[in-house]
Amino acid sequence: MAVELRAVLDDGTGSIRPELEPFAEGLARMRNPRAGISWMARPHVNAMLHRLADPATAITHETLDGMPPWRSVAYLRDLLMLHGVLPSVDRHLMLFERWLRQVLDRIDDSEHRRVVERFALWHVQRRLRQFADRGPVTEKQTQQARAEVRHAIGFLAWLNSRGRALGTCRQADVDAWYGGAYTARGLTHAFLRWATHAKLAGRLHIPHQDTRSPSPISQRQRLDLIRRLITDDAIELPTRVAALLMLLYAQPLTRILRLTTGDVLGTDAKPSIRLGDPPSPVPEPVAGLLRTHLGNQLNLTTATNRNANWLFPGRRGGQPLTSDALQRQLRLHQIPALTGRAAAIRHLVLQAPAPVVARMLGYTHDQTARLAAEAGSPWSRYGPETGPDPAPQNDPEPGLHDS
């Protein structure tokens, strides 16, 4: 491994470029060096590393932005940030910014490009940066951001096909755009509201339809899923543990994946997990599965997460498992994330006062109070505890906030 690293990171003097030494040391400590050698041998990875080893190349985020392919660049960027070679930035925000530049370059109509760029920079990207100020931007948030930009581009092209521009858009055009495809085009709302506020379009009424999430699964279905997750060894253990945290404690997947091993307390005797204040006890046999998971975590043999403290380590440097990867596993095993989580919080607010549930699970009092009232909880009139709400989570998942 050391020989391969010296060869690929040689700065022309027979030694590794000094700025890349922390990166090389991190790779050299891999528990599975063959995987690292195989990765460096890939032609495009080898080319990227040779370029970074050249003293004439600035080792910056901007340099990486100009390299293809983007997935390999993102992986390399995470490693360089993990080992302190590059300053840390929000990876999802950076990937969105790179995607946006490419999308704008593909818009042929100069006026459309100008409008979409204004919308994307001053509304969509600005919102993502506000998210980044509070915590890591999530995949869900960037997925919605990309969809809003795509809908803006699609709407302007559709208007043009009708012989109209944004400034001459009529209410009949808006109604026709949404007609028969409201759900698919619902994210156009953001662009139309922005365009009206920016006086790029006249006053327009944006149609509204109830798109609330489907009803929660029944309590019996929830308990059946919990039993299945406890006993079904055909499902990967990380998926089982994450799904149980969702079904027992009504946690969004994005928050489950931000948990660290330090959030699991008292693993030897009666474990608990820090979701709010106080930590929530973990009952057997779920506690046994959690202990087994902690002793057999995946993705710790590569350079990316050798010393990671994530409860669910991912494959990218210093990053937890992605919500997309977990959702794919849940769909594969027919475990409903949204309606399962909704069933869990509904059951919990029927069993205890909403303010108590809020503080233990990291919800706000308003969220649990509303859900308690909707569920007909006997505790729905229980007064809130003194003290501030828990800090709001950067939770982009729909359903519990919008239902």
Coordinates of C-alpha atoms in Angstrom, one line a residue:
M1 CA 0.0 0.0 0.0
A2 CA 2.8 2.4 0.9
V3 CA 4.6 1.8 -2.4
E4 CA 1.4 2.4 -4.4
L5 CA 0.7 5.7 -2.5
R6 CA 4.2 7.0 -3.1
A7 CA 3.9 6.2 -6.8
V8 CA 0.5 7.8 -7.3
L9 CA 1.1 10.9 -5.1
D10 CA 4.7 11.5 -6.2
D11 CA 5.2 15.3 -6.6
G12 CA 8.1 14.7 -9.0
T13 CA 10.8 14.5 -6.3
G14 CA 10.3 10.9 -5.4
S15 CA 8.2 11.8 -2.4
I16 CA 4.5 12.3 -1.6
R17 CA 3.4 15.9 -2.1
P18 CA 3.6 17.3 1.5
E19 CA 0.0 18.7 1.4
L20 CA -1.3 15.2 0.7
E21 CA 0.7 13.4 3.4
P22 CA -2.3 13.3 5.9
F23 CA -4.5 11.8 3.1
A24 CA -1.8 9.2 2.4
E25 CA -1.4 8.3 6.1
G26 CA -5.2 7.9 6.4
L27 CA -5.3 5.5 3.4
A28 CA -2.3 3.6 4.7
R29 CA -4.2 2.8 7.9
M30 CA -7.0 1.1 6.1
R31 CA -8.0 -2.3 7.6
N32 CA -8.5 -3.6 4.1
P33 CA -5.6 -2.2 2.0
R34 CA -6.5 -4.3 -1.1
A35 CA -9.6 -2.2 -1.4
G36 CA -7.6 1.0 -1.4
I37 CA -5.1 -0.3 -4.0
S38 CA -7.9 -1.4 -6.2
W39 CA -9.6 2.0 -5.9
M40 CA -6.4 3.9 -6.8
A41 CA -5.8 1.6 -9.8
R42 CA -9.0 2.8 -11.5
P43 CA -7.9 4.9 -14.5
H44 CA -10.0 8.0 -13.6
V45 CA -9.0 7.9 -9.9
N46 CA -5.4 7.4 -10.8
A47 CA -5.6 10.4 -13.1
M48 CA -7.2 12.6 -10.4
L49 CA -4.6 11.6 -7.8
H50 CA -1.7 12.3 -10.2
R51 CA -3.1 15.7 -11.0
L52 CA -3.4 16.6 -7.3
A53 CA 0.2 15.4 -6.7
D54 CA 1.5 17.9 -9.2
P55 CA 2.8 21.0 -7.3
A56 CA 1.4 23.2 -10.1
T57 CA -2.1 22.1 -9.2
A58 CA -3.9 24.0 -6.4
I59 CA -5.5 21.5 -4.0
T60 CA -8.8 23.3 -3.6
H61 CA -12.5 22.6 -3.9
E62 CA -12.5 24.6 -7.1
T63 CA -9.9 22.3 -8.6
L64 CA -12.1 19.2 -7.8
D65 CA -15.1 21.0 -9.3
G66 CA -13.4 20.8 -12.7
M67 CA -12.8 17.1 -12.6
P68 CA -15.0 14.3 -13.9
P69 CA -16.8 12.0 -13.0
W70 CA -18.7 13.8 -10.3
R71 CA -19.4 10.7 -8.1
S72 CA -15.7 9.8 -7.9
V73 CA -14.9 13.4 -7.3
A74 CA -17.4 13.5 -4.4
Y75 CA -15.9 10.4 -2.8
L76 CA -12.3 11.9 -3.1
R77 CA -13.5 15.2 -1.8
D78 CA -15.0 13.5 1.3
L79 CA -11.7 11.7 1.9
L80 CA -9.6 14.9 1.5
M81 CA -11.9 16.8 4.0
L82 CA -11.9 13.8 6.4
H83 CA -8.1 14.0 6.6
G84 CA -7.8 17.8 6.8
V85 CA -6.4 18.3 3.3
L86 CA -9.4 20.4 2.3
P87 CA -11.5 22.6 4.5
S88 CA -14.9 21.1 5.4
V89 CA -17.9 22.2 3.5
D90 CA -21.4 20.9 3.3
R91 CA -21.2 18.1 0.7
H92 CA -24.9 18.1 -0.3
L93 CA -24.9 21.9 -0.7
M94 CA -21.7 21.7 -2.8
L95 CA -23.1 18.9 -5.0
F96 CA -26.3 21.0 -5.6
E97 CA -24.2 24.0 -6.6
R98 CA -22.2 21.9 -9.1
W99 CA -25.4 20.4 -10.5
L100 CA -27.0 23.9 -10.8
R101 CA -24.1 25.2 -12.9
Q102 CA -24.4 22.3 -15.3
V103 CA -28.2 22.6 -15.6
L104 CA -28.0 26.4 -16.3
D105 CA -25.4 25.8 -19.0
R106 CA -27.8 23.5 -20.8
I107 CA -30.6 26.2 -21.0
D108 CA -30.5 27.6 -24.6
D109 CA -32.9 30.4 -24.2
S110 CA -31.0 33.3 -22.6
E111 CA -34.0 34.9 -21.0
H112 CA -35.1 31.6 -19.5
R113 CA -31.6 31.0 -18.2
R114 CA -31.5 34.5 -16.6
V115 CA -34.8 33.9 -14.8
V116 CA -34.0 30.4 -13.6
E117 CA -30.6 31.5 -12.4
R118 CA -32.2 34.3 -10.3
F119 CA -34.8 31.9 -8.9
A120 CA -32.2 29.2 -8.1
L121 CA -29.6 31.5 -6.5
W122 CA -31.9 33.8 -4.6
H123 CA -34.6 31.4 -3.5
V124 CA -33.6 27.8 -3.8
Q125 CA -29.9 28.0 -3.0
R126 CA -30.4 30.6 -0.4
R127 CA -32.8 28.3 1.5
L128 CA -30.3 25.5 1.3
R129 CA -27.6 27.7 2.8
Q130 CA -29.9 28.6 5.6
F131 CA -30.4 24.9 6.3
A132 CA -26.6 24.4 6.2
D133 CA -26.3 27.1 8.9
R134 CA -28.4 25.0 11.2
G135 CA -26.9 21.6 10.4
P136 CA -25.9 19.3 7.5
V137 CA -28.1 19.7 4.4
T138 CA -29.8 16.4 3.7
E139 CA -30.5 14.5 0.5
K140 CA -34.2 15.2 0.8
Q141 CA -33.6 18.9 0.9
T142 CA -31.4 18.9 -2.2
Q143 CA -33.7 16.6 -4.0
Q144 CA -36.6 19.0 -3.5
A145 CA -34.3 21.9 -4.5
R146 CA -33.4 20.2 -7.8
A147 CA -37.0 19.4 -8.5
E148 CA -38.0 23.0 -7.9
V149 CA -35.4 24.2 -10.5
R150 CA -36.5 21.5 -13.0
H151 CA -40.1 22.5 -12.6
A152 CA -39.2 26.2 -13.2
I153 CA -37.4 25.2 -16.4
G154 CA -40.2 23.0 -17.5
F155 CA -42.9 25.6 -16.9
L156 CA -41.0 28.3 -18.8
A157 CA -40.5 25.9 -21.8
W158 CA -44.2 25.0 -21.7
L159 CA -45.3 28.6 -21.6
N160 CA -43.0 29.3 -24.6
S161 CA -44.7 26.5 -26.5
R162 CA -48.0 28.3 -26.0
G163 CA -46.5 31.5 -27.3
R164 CA -46.3 33.2 -23.9
A165 CA -43.5 34.5 -21.7
L166 CA -43.5 34.7 -17.9
G167 CA -44.5 38.3 -17.9
T168 CA -47.6 37.6 -20.0
C169 CA -48.6 34.4 -18.2
R170 CA -52.4 34.4 -17.5
Q171 CA -54.4 32.5 -14.9
A172 CA -55.7 30.2 -17.6
D173 CA -52.1 29.2 -18.4
V174 CA -51.5 28.3 -14.7
D175 CA -54.7 26.4 -14.5
A176 CA -53.9 24.5 -17.7
W177 CA -50.4 23.7 -16.4
Y178 CA -51.7 22.1 -13.2
G179 CA -54.8 20.5 -14.8
G180 CA -54.6 16.7 -14.5
A181 CA -51.1 16.7 -13.2
Y182 CA -51.3 18.6 -9.9
T183 CA -49.3 16.2 -7.8
A184 CA -46.5 15.8 -10.4
R185 CA -46.2 19.6 -10.8
G186 CA -46.9 20.7 -7.3
L187 CA -43.3 21.9 -6.8
T188 CA -43.9 24.6 -9.4
H189 CA -45.6 26.5 -6.5
A190 CA -42.2 27.8 -5.3
F191 CA -41.3 29.3 -8.7
L192 CA -44.6 30.9 -9.3
R193 CA -44.8 32.5 -5.8
W194 CA -41.2 33.8 -6.3
A195 CA -41.9 35.1 -9.8
T196 CA -45.0 37.0 -8.5
H197 CA -43.2 38.4 -5.5
A198 CA -40.3 39.5 -7.8
K199 CA -42.8 41.2 -10.1
L200 CA -41.7 39.0 -13.0
A201 CA -45.3 37.7 -13.4
G202 CA -48.7 39.3 -12.7
R203 CA -50.9 38.3 -9.8
L204 CA -51.7 34.6 -10.1
H205 CA -53.8 32.3 -8.1
I206 CA -51.9 29.0 -7.4
P207 CA -54.4 26.1 -7.2
H208 CA -54.4 24.1 -4.0
Q209 CA -55.2 20.4 -3.5
D210 CA -55.0 18.4 -0.3
T211 CA -51.9 16.3 -0.7
R212 CA -51.5 15.2 2.9
S213 CA -49.7 12.0 3.5
P214 CA -51.6 8.7 3.6
S215 CA -53.1 7.6 7.0
P216 CA -50.8 5.9 9.5
I217 CA -50.7 2.1 9.5
S218 CA -52.7 0.5 12.3
Q219 CA -51.3 -0.3 15.7
R220 CA -51.6 -4.0 14.9
Q221 CA -49.6 -3.6 11.6
R222 CA -47.0 -1.6 13.5
L223 CA -46.6 -4.3 16.2
D224 CA -46.4 -7.0 13.5
L225 CA -43.6 -5.1 11.8
I226 CA -41.7 -4.7 15.1
R227 CA -42.0 -8.5 15.7
R228 CA -40.8 -9.2 12.2
L229 CA -37.8 -6.9 12.5
I230 CA -36.8 -8.5 15.8
T231 CA -36.8 -12.0 14.4
D232 CA -36.2 -11.9 10.6
D233 CA -32.5 -12.5 10.1
A234 CA -32.9 -12.2 6.3
I235 CA -33.0 -8.5 6.8
E236 CA -29.6 -6.8 7.2
L237 CA -29.0 -5.9 10.9
P238 CA -28.4 -2.1 10.3
T239 CA -31.8 -1.9 8.4
R240 CA -33.5 -3.8 11.3
V241 CA -32.1 -1.5 13.9
A242 CA -32.8 1.7 12.0
A243 CA -36.4 0.6 11.3
L244 CA -37.0 -0.3 14.9
L245 CA -35.9 3.1 16.0
M246 CA -38.4 4.6 13.6
L247 CA -41.3 2.4 14.6
L248 CA -40.6 2.6 18.4
Y249 CA -39.6 6.2 18.8
A250 CA -41.2 7.9 15.7
Q251 CA -37.8 9.2 14.5
P252 CA -37.4 10.5 10.9
L253 CA -34.8 8.6 8.9
T254 CA -32.6 11.7 8.5
R255 CA -32.3 12.0 12.2
I256 CA -31.7 8.3 12.9
L257 CA -28.8 8.4 10.5
R258 CA -27.2 11.4 12.3
L259 CA -27.1 9.4 15.6
T260 CA -23.6 8.6 16.9
T261 CA -22.4 5.7 19.0
G262 CA -22.1 8.3 21.8
D263 CA -25.9 8.6 21.7
V264 CA -26.3 5.0 22.9
L265 CA -25.8 5.0 26.7
G266 CA -25.3 2.1 29.1
T267 CA -24.9 -0.6 26.5
D268 CA -23.8 -3.3 29.1
A269 CA -26.9 -3.2 31.4
K270 CA -30.0 -1.2 30.6
P271 CA -29.2 0.8 27.4
S272 CA -30.9 4.0 26.5
I273 CA -30.7 6.3 23.4
R274 CA -30.3 10.0 23.4
L275 CA -33.1 11.4 21.3
G276 CA -34.2 14.2 23.6
D277 CA -34.2 14.8 27.3
P278 CA -34.2 12.5 29.2
P279 CA -32.7 9.6 27.0
S280 CA -35.2 6.9 26.0
P281 CA -34.8 3.4 27.4
V282 CA -34.3 0.6 24.9
P283 CA -36.2 -2.6 25.8
E284 CA -35.1 -6.1 25.2
P285 CA -34.8 -7.8 22.7
V286 CA -34.3 -4.6 20.7
A287 CA -31.4 -3.7 23.1
G288 CA -29.7 -7.0 22.2
L289 CA -30.0 -6.2 18.5
L290 CA -28.6 -2.7 19.1
R291 CA -25.6 -4.2 21.0
T292 CA -24.9 -6.7 18.2
H293 CA -25.0 -3.9 15.7
L294 CA -22.6 -1.8 17.6
G295 CA -20.1 -4.7 17.7
N296 CA -20.5 -5.4 14.0
Q297 CA -20.8 -2.1 12.2
L298 CA -20.4 -2.0 8.4
N299 CA -18.2 0.3 6.4
L300 CA -15.4 0.6 9.0
T301 CA -12.7 -1.3 7.0
T302 CA -12.1 1.3 4.3
A303 CA -10.3 4.7 4.4
T304 CA -13.6 6.5 4.6
N305 CA -14.9 5.7 8.1
R306 CA -12.1 3.9 9.9
N307 CA -12.6 6.0 13.1
A308 CA -16.2 7.0 12.5
N309 CA -18.5 7.3 15.4
W310 CA -21.7 7.2 13.4
L311 CA -24.3 4.7 14.6
F312 CA -24.8 3.9 10.9
P313 CA -21.5 4.6 9.1
G314 CA -21.7 5.2 5.3
R315 CA -19.3 4.6 2.5
R316 CA -18.2 8.2 2.1
G317 CA -15.5 9.8 4.1
G318 CA -16.8 11.0 7.5
Q319 CA -20.4 10.6 6.4
P320 CA -23.2 8.4 7.8
L321 CA -25.3 6.1 5.7
T322 CA -27.5 8.0 3.2
S323 CA -31.2 8.2 3.7
D324 CA -31.6 7.0 0.0
A325 CA -29.7 3.8 0.8
L326 CA -31.8 3.1 3.9
Q327 CA -35.0 3.8 2.1
R328 CA -34.1 1.4 -0.6
Q329 CA -33.7 -1.3 2.0
L330 CA -37.0 -0.5 3.7
R331 CA -38.8 -0.6 0.4
L332 CA -37.1 -3.9 -0.5
H333 CA -38.5 -5.4 2.7
Q334 CA -41.9 -3.7 2.5
I335 CA -41.4 -1.6 5.6
P336 CA -43.4 1.7 5.2
A337 CA -41.3 4.6 6.5
L338 CA -43.7 7.5 6.5
T339 CA -46.9 5.7 7.6
G340 CA -45.0 3.6 10.1
R341 CA -43.4 6.6 11.7
A342 CA -46.8 8.4 11.7
A343 CA -48.3 5.4 13.5
A344 CA -45.6 5.4 16.1
I345 CA -46.0 9.1 17.1
R346 CA -49.8 8.7 17.1
H347 CA -49.5 5.7 19.5
L348 CA -47.0 7.6 21.7
V349 CA -49.2 10.7 22.2
L350 CA -52.1 8.4 23.2
Q351 CA -49.9 6.9 25.9
A352 CA -48.3 10.0 27.5
P353 CA -48.7 13.8 27.6
A354 CA -47.6 15.5 24.4
P355 CA -45.0 17.7 26.1
V356 CA -43.4 14.7 27.7
V357 CA -43.2 12.9 24.3
A358 CA -41.9 16.0 22.7
R359 CA -39.0 16.4 25.1
M360 CA -38.0 12.7 25.1
L361 CA -38.1 12.3 21.3
G362 CA -36.8 15.7 20.1
Y363 CA -40.1 17.0 18.8
T364 CA -41.5 20.5 19.4
H365 CA -44.5 20.9 21.8
D366 CA -46.6 22.3 18.9
Q367 CA -46.0 19.2 16.8
T368 CA -47.0 16.7 19.5
A369 CA -49.9 18.8 20.8
R370 CA -51.4 18.9 17.3
L371 CA -50.9 15.2 16.8
A372 CA -52.4 14.5 20.2
A373 CA -55.5 16.5 19.4
E374 CA -55.9 14.8 16.0
A375 CA -55.6 11.4 17.7
G376 CA -58.1 12.2 20.3
S377 CA -55.5 11.7 23.1
P378 CA -56.8 11.9 26.7
W379 CA -53.7 13.9 27.4
S380 CA -54.3 16.5 24.7
R381 CA -55.2 19.2 27.3
Y382 CA -52.1 18.5 29.4
G383 CA -50.2 21.7 29.9
P384 CA -46.7 22.0 28.4
E385 CA -43.7 21.7 30.6
T386 CA -41.7 24.8 31.5
G387 CA -38.6 25.4 29.4
P388 CA -37.9 25.9 25.7
D389 CA -38.9 23.6 22.9
P390 CA -36.2 21.2 21.8
A391 CA -34.0 22.6 19.1
P392 CA -35.8 22.1 15.8
Q393 CA -34.4 19.2 13.7
N394 CA -33.4 19.8 10.1
D395 CA -36.1 17.3 9.1
P396 CA -37.3 17.6 5.4
E397 CA -39.5 14.5 5.5
P398 CA -43.2 15.3 4.8
G399 CA -46.1 13.9 6.7
L400 CA -45.8 14.7 10.4
H401 CA -45.2 18.4 9.9
D402 CA -47.7 18.8 7.0
S403 CA -50.5 16.4 7.8

